[in-house]
Short mmCIF file of C-alpha atoms in Angstrom, two decimals:
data_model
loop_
_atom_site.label_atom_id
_atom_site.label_comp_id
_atom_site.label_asym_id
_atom_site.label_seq_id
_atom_site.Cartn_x
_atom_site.Cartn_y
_atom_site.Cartn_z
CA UNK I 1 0.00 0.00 0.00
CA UNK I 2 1.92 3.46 -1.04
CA UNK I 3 1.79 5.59 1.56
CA UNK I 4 -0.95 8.23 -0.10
CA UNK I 5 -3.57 5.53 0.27
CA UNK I 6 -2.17 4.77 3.95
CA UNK I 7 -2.72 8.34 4.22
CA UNK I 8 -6.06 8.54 2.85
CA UNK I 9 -7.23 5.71 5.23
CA UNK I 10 -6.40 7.33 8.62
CA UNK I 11 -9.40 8.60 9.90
CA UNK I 12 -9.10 8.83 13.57
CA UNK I 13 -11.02 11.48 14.49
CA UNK I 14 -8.80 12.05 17.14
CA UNK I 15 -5.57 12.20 14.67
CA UNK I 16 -6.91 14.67 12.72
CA UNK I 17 -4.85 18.22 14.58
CA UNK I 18 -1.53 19.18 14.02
CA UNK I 19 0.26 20.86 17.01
CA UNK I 20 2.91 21.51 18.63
CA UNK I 21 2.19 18.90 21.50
CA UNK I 22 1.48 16.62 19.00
CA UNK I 23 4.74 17.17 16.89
CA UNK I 24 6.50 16.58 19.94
CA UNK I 25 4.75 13.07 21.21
CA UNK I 26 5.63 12.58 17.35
CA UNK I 27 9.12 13.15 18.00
CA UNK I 28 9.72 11.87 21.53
CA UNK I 29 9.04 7.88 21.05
CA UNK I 30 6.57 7.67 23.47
CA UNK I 31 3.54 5.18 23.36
CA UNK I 32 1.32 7.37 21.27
CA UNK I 33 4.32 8.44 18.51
CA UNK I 34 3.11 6.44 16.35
CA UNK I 35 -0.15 7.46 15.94
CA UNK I 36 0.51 11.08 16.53
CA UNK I 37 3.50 10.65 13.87
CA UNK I 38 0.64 9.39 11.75
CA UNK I 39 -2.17 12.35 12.13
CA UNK I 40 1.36 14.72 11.52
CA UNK I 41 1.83 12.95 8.02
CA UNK I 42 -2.18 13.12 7.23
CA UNK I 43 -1.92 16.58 7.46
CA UNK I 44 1.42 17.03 5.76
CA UNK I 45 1.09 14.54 2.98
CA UNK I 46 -1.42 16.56 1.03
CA UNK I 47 0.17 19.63 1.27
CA UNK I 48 3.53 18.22 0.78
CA UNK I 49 2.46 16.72 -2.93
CA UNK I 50 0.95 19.13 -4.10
CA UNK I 51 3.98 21.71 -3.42
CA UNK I 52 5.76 19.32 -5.40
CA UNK I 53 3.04 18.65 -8.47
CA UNK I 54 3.03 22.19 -8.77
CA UNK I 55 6.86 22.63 -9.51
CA UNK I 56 6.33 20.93 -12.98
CA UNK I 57 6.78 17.41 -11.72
CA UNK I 58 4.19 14.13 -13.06
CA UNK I 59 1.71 12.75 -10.61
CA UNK I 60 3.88 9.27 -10.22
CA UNK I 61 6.90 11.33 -9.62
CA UNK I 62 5.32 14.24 -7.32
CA UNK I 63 3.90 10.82 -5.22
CA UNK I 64 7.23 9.12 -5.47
CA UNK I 65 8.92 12.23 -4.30
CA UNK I 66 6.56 12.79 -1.61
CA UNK I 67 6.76 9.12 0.07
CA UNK I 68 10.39 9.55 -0.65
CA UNK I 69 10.45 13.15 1.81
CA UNK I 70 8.10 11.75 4.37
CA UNK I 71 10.54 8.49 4.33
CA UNK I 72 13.90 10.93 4.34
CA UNK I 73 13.09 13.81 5.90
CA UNK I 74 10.13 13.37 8.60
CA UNK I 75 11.08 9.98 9.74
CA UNK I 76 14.50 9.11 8.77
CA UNK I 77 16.24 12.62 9.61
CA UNK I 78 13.58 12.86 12.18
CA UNK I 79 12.67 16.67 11.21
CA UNK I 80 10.18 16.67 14.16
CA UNK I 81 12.59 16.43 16.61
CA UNK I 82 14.72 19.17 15.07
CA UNK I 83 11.36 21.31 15.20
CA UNK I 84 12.68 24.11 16.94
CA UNK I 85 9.55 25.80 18.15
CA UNK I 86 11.57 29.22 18.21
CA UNK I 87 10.43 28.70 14.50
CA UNK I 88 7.07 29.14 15.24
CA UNK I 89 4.86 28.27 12.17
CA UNK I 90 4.50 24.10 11.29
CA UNK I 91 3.21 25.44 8.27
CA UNK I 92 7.28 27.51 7.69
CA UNK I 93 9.07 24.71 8.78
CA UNK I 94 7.33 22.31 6.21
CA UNK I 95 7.45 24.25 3.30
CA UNK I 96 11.26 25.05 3.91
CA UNK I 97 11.83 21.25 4.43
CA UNK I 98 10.36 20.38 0.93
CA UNK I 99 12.02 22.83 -0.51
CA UNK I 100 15.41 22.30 0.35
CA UNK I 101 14.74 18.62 -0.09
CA UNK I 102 13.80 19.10 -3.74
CA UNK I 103 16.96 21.43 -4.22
CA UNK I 104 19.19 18.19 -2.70
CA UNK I 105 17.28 15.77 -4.98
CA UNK I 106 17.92 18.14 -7.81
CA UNK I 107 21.79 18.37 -6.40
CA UNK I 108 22.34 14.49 -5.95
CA UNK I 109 21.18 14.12 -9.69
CA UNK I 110 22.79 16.87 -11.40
CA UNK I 111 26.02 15.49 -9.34
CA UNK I 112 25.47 12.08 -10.41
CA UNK I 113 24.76 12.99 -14.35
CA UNK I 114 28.19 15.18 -14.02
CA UNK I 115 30.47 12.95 -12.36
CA UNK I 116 31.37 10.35 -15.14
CA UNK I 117 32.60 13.10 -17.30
CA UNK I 118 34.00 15.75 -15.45
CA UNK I 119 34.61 14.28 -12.23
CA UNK I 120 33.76 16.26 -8.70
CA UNK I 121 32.54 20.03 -9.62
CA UNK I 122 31.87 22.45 -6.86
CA UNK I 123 28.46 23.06 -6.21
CA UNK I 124 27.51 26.06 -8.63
CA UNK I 125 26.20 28.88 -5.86
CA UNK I 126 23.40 29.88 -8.53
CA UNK I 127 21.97 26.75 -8.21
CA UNK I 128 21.96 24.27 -5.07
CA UNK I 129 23.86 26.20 -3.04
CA UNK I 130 21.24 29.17 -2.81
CA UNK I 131 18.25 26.25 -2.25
CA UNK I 132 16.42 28.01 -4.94
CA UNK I 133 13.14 25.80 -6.57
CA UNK I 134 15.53 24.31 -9.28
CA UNK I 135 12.79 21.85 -10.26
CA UNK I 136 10.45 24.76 -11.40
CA UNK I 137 12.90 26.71 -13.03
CA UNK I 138 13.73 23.75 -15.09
CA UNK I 139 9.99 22.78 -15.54
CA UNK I 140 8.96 26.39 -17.10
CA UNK I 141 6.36 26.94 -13.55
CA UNK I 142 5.71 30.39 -12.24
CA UNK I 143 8.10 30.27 -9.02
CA UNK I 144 5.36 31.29 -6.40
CA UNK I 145 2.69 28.74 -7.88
CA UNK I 146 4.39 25.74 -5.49
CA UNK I 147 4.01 27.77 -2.62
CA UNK I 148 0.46 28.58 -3.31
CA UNK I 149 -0.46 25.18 -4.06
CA UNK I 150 1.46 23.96 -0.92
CA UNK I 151 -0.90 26.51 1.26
CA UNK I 152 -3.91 26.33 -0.75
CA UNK I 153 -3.93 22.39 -0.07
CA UNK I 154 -3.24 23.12 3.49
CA UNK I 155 -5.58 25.54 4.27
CA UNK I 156 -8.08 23.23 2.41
CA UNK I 157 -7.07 20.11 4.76
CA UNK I 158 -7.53 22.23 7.85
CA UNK I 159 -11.04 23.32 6.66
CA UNK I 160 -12.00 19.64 6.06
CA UNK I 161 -10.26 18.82 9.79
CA UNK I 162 -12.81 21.42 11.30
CA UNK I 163 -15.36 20.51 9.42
CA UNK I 164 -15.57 16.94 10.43
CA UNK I 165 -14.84 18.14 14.01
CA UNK I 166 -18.22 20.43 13.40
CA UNK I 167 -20.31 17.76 12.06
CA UNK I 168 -19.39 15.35 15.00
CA UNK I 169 -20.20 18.30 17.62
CA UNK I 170 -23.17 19.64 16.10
CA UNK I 171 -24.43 16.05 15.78
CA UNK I 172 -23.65 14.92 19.66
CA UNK I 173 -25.83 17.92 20.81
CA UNK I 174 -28.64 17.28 18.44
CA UNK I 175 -27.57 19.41 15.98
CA UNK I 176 -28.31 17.38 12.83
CA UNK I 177 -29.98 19.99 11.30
CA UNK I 178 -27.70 22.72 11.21
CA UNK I 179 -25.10 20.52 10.15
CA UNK I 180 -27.13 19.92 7.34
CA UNK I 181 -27.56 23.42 6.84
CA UNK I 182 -23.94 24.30 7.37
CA UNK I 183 -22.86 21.28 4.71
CA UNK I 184 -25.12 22.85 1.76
CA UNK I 185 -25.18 26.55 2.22
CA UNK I 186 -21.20 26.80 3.42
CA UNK I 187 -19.43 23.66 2.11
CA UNK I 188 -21.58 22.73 -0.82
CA UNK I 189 -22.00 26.74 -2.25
CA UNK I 190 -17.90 27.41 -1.62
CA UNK I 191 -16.13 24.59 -3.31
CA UNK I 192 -19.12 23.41 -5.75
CA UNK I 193 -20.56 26.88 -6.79
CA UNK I 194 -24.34 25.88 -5.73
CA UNK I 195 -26.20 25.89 -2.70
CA UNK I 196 -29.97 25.25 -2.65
CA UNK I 197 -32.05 28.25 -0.74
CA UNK I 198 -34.12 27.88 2.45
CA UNK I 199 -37.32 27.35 -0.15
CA UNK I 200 -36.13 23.76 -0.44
CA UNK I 201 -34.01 23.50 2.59
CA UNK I 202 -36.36 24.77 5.26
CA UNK I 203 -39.45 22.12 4.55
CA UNK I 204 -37.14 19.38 4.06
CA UNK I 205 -36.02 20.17 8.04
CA UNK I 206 -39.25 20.65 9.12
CA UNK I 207 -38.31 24.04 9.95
CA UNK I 208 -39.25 28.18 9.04
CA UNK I 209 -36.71 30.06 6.84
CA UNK I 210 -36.33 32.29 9.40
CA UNK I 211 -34.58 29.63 11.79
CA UNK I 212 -32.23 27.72 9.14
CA UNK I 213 -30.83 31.13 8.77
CA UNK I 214 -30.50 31.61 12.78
CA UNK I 215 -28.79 28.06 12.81
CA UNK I 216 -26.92 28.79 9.81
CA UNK I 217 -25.28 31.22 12.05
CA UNK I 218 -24.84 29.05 14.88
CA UNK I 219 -23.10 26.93 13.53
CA UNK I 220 -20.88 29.34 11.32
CA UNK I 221 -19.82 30.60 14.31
CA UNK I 222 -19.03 27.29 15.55
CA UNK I 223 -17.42 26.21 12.61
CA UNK I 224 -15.53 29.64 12.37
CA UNK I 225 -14.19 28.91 16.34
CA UNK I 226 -13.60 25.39 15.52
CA UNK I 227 -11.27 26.61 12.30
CA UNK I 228 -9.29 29.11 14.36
CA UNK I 229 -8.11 26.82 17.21
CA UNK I 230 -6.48 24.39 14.74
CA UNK I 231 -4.86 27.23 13.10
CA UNK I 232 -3.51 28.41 16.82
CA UNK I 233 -2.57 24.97 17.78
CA UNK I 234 -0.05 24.84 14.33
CA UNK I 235 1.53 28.09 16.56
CA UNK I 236 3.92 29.06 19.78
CA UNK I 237 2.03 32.13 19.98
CA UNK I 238 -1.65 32.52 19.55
CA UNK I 239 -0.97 36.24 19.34
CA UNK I 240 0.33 35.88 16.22
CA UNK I 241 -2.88 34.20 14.86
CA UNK I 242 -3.78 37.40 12.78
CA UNK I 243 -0.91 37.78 10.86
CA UNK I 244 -0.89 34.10 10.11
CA UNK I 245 -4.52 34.46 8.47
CA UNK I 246 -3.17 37.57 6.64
CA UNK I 247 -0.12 35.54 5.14
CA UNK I 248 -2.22 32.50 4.31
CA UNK I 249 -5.04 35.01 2.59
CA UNK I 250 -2.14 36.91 1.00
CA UNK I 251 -0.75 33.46 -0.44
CA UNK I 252 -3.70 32.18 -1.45
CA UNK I 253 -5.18 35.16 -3.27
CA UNK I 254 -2.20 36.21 -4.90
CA UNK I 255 -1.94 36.17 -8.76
CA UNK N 1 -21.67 11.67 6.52
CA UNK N 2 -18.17 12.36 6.34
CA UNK N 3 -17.95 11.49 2.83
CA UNK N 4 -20.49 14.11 2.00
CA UNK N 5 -18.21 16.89 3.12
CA UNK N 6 -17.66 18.30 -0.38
CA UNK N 7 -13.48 18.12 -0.75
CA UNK N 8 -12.00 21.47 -1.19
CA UNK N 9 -8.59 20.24 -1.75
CA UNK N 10 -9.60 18.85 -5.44
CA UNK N 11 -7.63 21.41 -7.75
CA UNK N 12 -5.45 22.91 -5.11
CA UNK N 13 -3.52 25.33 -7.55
CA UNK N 14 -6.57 26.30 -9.36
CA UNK N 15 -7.33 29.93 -8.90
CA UNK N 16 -10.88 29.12 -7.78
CA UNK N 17 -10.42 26.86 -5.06
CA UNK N 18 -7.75 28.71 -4.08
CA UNK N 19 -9.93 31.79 -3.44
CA UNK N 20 -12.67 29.56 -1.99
CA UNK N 21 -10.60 28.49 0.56
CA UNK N 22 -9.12 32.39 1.27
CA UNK N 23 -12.84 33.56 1.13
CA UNK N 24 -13.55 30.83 3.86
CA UNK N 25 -10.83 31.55 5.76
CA UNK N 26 -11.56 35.19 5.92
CA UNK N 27 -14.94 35.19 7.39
CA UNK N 28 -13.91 32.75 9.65
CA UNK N 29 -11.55 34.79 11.09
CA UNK N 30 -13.81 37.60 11.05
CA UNK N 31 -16.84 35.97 12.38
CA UNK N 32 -14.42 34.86 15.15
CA UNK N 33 -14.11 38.23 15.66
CA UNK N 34 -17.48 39.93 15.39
CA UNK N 35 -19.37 42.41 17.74
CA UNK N 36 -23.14 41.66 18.16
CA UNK N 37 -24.60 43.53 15.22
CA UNK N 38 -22.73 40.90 13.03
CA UNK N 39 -24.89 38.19 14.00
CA UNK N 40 -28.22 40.60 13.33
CA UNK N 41 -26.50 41.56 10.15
CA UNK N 42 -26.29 37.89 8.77
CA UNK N 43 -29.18 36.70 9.05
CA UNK N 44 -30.88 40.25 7.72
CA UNK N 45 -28.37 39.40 4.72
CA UNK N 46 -29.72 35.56 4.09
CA UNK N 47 -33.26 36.42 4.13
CA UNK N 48 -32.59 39.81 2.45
CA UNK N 49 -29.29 39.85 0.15
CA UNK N 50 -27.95 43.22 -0.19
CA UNK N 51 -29.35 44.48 2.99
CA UNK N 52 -27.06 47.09 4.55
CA UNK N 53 -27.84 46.30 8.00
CA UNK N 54 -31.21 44.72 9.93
CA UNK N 55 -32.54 48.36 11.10
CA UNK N 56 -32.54 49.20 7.34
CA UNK N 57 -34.30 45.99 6.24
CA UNK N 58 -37.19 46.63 8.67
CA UNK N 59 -37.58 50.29 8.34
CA UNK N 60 -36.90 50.93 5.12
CA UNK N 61 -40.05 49.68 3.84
CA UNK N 62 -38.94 47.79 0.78
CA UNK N 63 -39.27 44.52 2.69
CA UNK N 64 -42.18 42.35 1.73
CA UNK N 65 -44.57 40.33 4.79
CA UNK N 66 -42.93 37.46 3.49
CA UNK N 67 -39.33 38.31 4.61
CA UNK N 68 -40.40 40.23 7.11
CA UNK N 69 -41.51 36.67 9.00
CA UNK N 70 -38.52 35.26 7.88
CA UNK N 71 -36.91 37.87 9.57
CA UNK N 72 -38.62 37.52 13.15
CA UNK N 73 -38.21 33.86 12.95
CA UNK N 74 -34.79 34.58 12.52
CA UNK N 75 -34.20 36.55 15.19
CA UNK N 76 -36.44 34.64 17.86
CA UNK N 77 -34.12 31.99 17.28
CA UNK N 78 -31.28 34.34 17.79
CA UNK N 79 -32.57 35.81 20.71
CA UNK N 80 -32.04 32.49 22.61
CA UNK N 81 -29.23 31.22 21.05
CA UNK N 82 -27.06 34.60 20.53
CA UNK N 83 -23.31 34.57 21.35
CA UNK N 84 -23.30 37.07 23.69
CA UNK N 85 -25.83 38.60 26.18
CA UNK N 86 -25.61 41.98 24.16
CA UNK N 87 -26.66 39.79 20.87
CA UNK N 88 -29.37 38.21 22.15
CA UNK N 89 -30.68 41.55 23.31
CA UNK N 90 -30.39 43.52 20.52
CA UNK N 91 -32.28 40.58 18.86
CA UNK N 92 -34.90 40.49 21.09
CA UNK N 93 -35.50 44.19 20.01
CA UNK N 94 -35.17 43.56 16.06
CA UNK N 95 -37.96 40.66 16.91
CA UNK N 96 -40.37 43.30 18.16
CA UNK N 97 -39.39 45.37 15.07
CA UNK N 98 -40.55 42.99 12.88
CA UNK N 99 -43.39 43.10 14.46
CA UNK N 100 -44.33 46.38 14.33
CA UNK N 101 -43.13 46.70 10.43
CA UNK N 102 -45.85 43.86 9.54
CA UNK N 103 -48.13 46.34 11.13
CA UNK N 104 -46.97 49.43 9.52
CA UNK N 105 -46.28 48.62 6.70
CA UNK N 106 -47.98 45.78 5.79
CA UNK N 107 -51.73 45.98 8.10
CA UNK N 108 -50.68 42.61 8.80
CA UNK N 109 -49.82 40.52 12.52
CA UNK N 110 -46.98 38.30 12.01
CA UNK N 111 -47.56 37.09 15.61
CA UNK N 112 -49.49 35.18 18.07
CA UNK N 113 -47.95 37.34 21.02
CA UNK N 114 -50.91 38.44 23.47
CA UNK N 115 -51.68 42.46 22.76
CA UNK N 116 -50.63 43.32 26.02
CA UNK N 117 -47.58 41.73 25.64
CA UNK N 118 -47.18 43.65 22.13
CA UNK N 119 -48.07 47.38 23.60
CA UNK N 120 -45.42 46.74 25.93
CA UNK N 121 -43.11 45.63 23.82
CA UNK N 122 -43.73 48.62 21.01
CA UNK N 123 -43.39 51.04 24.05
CA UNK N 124 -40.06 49.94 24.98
CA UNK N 125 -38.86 50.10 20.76
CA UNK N 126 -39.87 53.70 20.52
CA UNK N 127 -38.20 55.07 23.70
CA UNK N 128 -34.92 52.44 23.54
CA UNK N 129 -32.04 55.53 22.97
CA UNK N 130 -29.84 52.45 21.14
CA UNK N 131 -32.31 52.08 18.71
CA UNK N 132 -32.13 54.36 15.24
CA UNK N 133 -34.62 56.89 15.34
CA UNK N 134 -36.43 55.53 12.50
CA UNK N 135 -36.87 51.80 14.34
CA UNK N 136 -37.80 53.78 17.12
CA UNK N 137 -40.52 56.10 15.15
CA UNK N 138 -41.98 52.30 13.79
CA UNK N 139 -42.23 51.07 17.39
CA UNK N 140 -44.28 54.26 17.91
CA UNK N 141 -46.48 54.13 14.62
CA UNK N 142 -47.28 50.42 15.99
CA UNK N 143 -48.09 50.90 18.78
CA UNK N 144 -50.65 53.60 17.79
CA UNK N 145 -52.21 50.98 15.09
CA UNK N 146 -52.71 48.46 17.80
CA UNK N 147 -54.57 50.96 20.25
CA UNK N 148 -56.49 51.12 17.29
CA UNK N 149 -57.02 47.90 16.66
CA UNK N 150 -57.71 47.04 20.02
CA UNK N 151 -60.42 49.97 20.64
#
């Protein structure tokens, strides 16, 4: 089973939150580092791929690569436990990691294609040495559309996380409703373009316009609460939750 | 259930679902934010797109009976199950408004609520200093109609 299908099958609810504590049961081989190793990858896998797709790469190479840095780089150089949280951001110290590891793939194989003529070169400081996005350059890509794919697809697995986290609360307290309300008029209208209105949905729930709207609310609110705490729990310092919207908005939105 | 969740992570570099997912982002961080007119202001905007805020929708007197119920039901709800105490209050005030605009405006009750209960209620809109004069000129207008009705 490649590890994107592993990853596809994990669906502990309880594995579903990056943080800092959880990076560091990850990291300190503990009973639970496996599992919390585990709901670190199922957030990072996604993420991770899609960086890579978008430097140019094909899909069977952007997966091989991407088993190849969670193999290299989060288990075997054990990048968790060199998380130094004075670096704040999971989201930072990810990105950086992929992209220096595709800048040492791109090193290892432009060394090895060199060698049998020329012998050892130094490492050209225009290319490895600087860690630049070699693979795009050489693939034609604009150079900030990795970057925007990497955050796009990680904004869009922490909006799935909460999600799942609202339906589950909403639905313990008897909620079903504005779940169901929550799922069509928010999920359903943002990433599929349609929504039905409270004609249709309000009769099918046995309930007036009036209060699908009201719960609508509730549970964007909830939802909205829900979406901000995993965001603070990827952070040191929940102060700095507002710029870390702004960057994400700014990377997302960008042309 | 789960699988129902629509996947927004389907064309990640795609300039749509990448402004989906800032769009979603963004009023989640504001609505994590929000004082208590934002609530009010929501639901005025579901039933009414376009509104500029709820005292507008009910005092303006474009809004038809039809969304004016919508609008009370709305904010009976909310009046229970506001965020904050200042949220619920304000939408136990809109509620009445409602009221009195279906009267107003439309010569119609939107409401089984006892008369007595009503005056009260209409009483309290047209002297409340944090209403907008003109929500506070409708309590007054309704509560005129229903000493008339009741006489």
């Amino acid at each position: 089973m490649g590890v994107g299908l592993a990853m596809a099958k994990l669906s502990n609810p309880s594995m579903t939150q990056t943080n800092w504590d959880l990076i560091r049961d990850a990291a300190s081989g503990s009973a639970t580092a496996r599992s919390s190793l585990d709901a670190v990858m199922k957030r990072a896998w996604p993420a991770v791929y899609a960086y890579i797709r978008a430097t140019g790469r094909r899909s069977d190479e952007a997966t091989e690569l991407t088993q190849a840095f969670i193999c290299d780089v989060l288990l075997a150089r054990r990048l968790l436990e060199k998380a130094d949280q004075a670096r704040g951001r999971f989201r930072t110290l990810l990105i950086g990691a992929v992209r220096n590891y595709l800048a040492d793939v791109h090193r290892r194989r432009t060394a090895q294609a060199r060698a049998p003529r020329a012998g050892i070169l130094p490492i050209d400081a225009s290319d490895g040495g600087s860690g630049a996005l070699v693979g795009e350059a050489a693939s034609g890509q604009d150079s900030t559309s990795p970057e925007r794919a990497f955050n796009a697809r990680y904004v869009a697995g922490m909006i799935r996380s909460a999600s799942e986290r609202l339906q589950r609360e909403l639905e313990a307290d008897g909620e079903s409703d504005s779940w169901e309300i929550f799922r069509l008029r928010v999920l359903q209208m943002s990433f599929q373009g349609v929504a039905p209105g409270y004609d249709e949905i309000a009769p099918r729930l046995g309930l007036e316009r009036g209060q699908c709207a009201a719960k609508l609310l509730m549970a964007k609110r909830r939802f909205a609460a829900i979406l901000m705490d995993e965001l603070r729990a990827t952070m040191l310092d929940p102060a700095e939750l507002r710029s870390e919207v702004a960057d994400l908005l700014a990377l997302l939105t960008e042309g | 259930m789960m699988d129902e969740i629509p996947d927004p992570s389907q064309d990640p570099s795609g300039s749509h679902a990448a402004q989906s997912l800032g769009n979603t982002l963004r009023w989640a961080f504001e609505l994590d934010e929000s004082p208590a007119i934002a609530g009010a202001t929501f639901l005025t905007r579901e039933i009414i797109p376009g509104a500029r805020d709820p005292f507008d929708a009910i005092a303006g007197g474009t809004a038809t009976l039809r969304q004016l119920e919508d609008l009370k039901n709305a904010y009976k709800l909310l009046r229970t199950t506001g965020a904050t105490a200042p949220e619920r209050s304000l939408a136990a005030r809109l509620y009445a408004a409602t009221i009195a605009a279906g009267i107003v405006r439309h010569g119609a009750m939107i409401t089984r609520q006892a008369p007595a209960a009503l005056a009260r209620a209409f009483e309290e809109l047209s002297a409340d200093p944090e209403m907008p004069e003109r929500v506070r000129d409708l309590g007054s207008l309704a509560a005129d109609a229903l000493g008339r009705m009741k006489s």
